[in-house]
Coordinates of N, CA and C in Angstrom, one line a residue:
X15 N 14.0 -29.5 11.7 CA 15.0 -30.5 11.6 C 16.3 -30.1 12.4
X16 N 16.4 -28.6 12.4 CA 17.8 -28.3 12.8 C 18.0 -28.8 14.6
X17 N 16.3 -28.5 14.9 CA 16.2 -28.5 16.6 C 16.5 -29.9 17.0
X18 N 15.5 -31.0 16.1 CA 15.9 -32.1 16.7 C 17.6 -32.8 16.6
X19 N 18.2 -32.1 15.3 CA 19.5 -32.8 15.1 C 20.0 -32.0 16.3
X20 N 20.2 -30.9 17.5 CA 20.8 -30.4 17.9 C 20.4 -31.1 19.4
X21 N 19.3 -31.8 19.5 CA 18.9 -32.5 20.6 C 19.4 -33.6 20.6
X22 N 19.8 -34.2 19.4 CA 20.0 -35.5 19.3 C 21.5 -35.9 19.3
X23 N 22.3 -34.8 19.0 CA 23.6 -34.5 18.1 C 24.4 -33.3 19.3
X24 N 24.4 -33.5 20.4 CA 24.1 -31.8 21.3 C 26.0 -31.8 21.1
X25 N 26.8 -32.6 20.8 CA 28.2 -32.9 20.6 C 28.3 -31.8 19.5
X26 N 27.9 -31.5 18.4 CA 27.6 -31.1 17.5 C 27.0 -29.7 17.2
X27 N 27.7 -28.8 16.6 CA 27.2 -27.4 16.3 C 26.6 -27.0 15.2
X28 N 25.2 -26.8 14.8 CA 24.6 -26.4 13.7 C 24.2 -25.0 14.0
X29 N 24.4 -24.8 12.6 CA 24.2 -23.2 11.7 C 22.9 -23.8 10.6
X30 N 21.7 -22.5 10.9 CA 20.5 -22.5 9.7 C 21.1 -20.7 9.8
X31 N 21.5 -20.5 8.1 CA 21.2 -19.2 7.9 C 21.0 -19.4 6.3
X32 N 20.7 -18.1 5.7 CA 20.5 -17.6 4.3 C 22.0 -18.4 3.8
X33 N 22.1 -18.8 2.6 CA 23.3 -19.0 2.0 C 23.9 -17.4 1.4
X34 N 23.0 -16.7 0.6 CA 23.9 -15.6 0.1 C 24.5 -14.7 1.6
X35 N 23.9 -14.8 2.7 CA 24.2 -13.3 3.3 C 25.2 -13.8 4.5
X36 N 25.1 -15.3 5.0 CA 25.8 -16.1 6.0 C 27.2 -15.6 6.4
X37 N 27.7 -15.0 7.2 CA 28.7 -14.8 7.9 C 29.8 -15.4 9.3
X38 N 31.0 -15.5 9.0 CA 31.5 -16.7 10.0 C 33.3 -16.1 10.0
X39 N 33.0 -16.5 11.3 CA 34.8 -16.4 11.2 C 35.8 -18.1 11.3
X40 N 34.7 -18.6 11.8 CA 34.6 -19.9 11.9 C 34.8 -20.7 10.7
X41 N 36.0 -21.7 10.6 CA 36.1 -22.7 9.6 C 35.0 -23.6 9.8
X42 N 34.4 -25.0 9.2 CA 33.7 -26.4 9.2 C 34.0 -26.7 8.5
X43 N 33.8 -28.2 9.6 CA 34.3 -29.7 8.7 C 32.9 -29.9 7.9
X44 N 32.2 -29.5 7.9 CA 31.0 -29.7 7.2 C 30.3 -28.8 6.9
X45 N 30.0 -28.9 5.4 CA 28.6 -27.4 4.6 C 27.8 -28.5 3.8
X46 N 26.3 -27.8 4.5 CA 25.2 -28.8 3.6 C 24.6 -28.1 2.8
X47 N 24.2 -28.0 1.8 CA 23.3 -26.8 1.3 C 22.4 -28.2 0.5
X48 N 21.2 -28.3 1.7 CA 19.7 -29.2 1.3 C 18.9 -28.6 0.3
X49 N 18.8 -29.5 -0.7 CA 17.7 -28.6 -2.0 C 17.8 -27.0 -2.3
X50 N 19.1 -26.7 -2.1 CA 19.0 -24.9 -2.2 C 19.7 -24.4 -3.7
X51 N 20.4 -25.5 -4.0 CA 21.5 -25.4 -5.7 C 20.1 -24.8 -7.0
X52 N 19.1 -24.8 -7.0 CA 18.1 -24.4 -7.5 C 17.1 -23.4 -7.5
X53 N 17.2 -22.6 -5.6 CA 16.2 -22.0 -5.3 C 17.3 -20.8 -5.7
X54 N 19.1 -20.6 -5.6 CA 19.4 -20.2 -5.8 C 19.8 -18.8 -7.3
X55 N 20.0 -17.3 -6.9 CA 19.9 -17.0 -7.6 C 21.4 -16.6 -8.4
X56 N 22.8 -16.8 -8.0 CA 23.6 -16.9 -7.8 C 24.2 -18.1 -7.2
X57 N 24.7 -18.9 -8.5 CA 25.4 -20.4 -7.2 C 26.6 -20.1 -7.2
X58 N 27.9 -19.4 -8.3 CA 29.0 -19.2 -8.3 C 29.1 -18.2 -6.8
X59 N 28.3 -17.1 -6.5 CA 28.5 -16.3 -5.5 C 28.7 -17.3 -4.3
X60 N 27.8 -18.1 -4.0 CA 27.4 -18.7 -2.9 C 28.4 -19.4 -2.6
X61 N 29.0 -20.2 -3.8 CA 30.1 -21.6 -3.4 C 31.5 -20.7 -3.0
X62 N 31.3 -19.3 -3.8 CA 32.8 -18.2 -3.3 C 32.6 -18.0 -1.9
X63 N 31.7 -17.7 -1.3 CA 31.3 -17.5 0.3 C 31.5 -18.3 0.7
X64 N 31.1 -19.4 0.7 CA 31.3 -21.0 1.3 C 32.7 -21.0 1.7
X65 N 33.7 -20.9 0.6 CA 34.8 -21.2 0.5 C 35.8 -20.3 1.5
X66 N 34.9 -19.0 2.1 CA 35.8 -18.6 2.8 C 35.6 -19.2 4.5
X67 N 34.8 -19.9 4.7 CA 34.9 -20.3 5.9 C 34.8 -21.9 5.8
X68 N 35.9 -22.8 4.6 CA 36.0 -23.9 4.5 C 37.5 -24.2 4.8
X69 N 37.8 -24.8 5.5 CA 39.3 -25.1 5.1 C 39.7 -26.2 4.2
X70 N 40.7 -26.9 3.8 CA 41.6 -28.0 3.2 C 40.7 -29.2 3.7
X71 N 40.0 -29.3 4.3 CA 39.8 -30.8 4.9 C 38.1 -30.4 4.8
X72 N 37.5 -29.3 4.7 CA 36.1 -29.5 4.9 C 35.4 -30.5 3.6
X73 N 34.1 -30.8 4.0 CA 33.4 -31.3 3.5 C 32.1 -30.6 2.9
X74 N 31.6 -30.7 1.4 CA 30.8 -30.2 1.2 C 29.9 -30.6 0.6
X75 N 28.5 -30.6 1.0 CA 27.4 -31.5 0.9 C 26.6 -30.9 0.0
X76 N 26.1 -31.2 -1.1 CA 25.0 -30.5 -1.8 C 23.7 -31.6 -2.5
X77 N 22.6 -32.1 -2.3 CA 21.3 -32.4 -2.8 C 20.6 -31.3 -3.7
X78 N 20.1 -31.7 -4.3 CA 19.2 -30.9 -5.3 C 18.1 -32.4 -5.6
X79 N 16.8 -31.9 -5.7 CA 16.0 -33.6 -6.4 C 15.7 -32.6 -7.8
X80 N 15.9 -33.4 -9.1 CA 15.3 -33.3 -10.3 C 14.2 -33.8 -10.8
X81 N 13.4 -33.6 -11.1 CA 12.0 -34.0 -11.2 C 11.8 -34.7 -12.4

């Protein structure tokens, strides 16, 4: 999915990494974490990480489906 949004979206910069280990010096206006709030083994860790490459205005996207 990541290849076609980058073909389609080429304006546009996407990141696929691990959520616990992800590294950036880079702020975004956008974090998606697709069905991962579950697979996770630590979510407090993950959303502390997040937050250091979010600024004041980012956006943060989270899905989970519950069965």
């Amino acid at each position: 999915m990541i290849e076609i949004a980058r073909s389609k979206y080429s304006h546009l910069e996407f990141h696929l990494a691990s959520a616990e280990q992800f590294k950036t010096d880079e702020e975004f206006d956008y974090v998606i974490l697709d069905c991962l709030v579950g697979t996770l083994g630590d979510v407090e860790y993950v959303l502390q990480r997040i937050a250091s490459f979010c600024k004041p205005s980012t956006r943060l996207i989270l899905s989970y489906h519950n069965a």
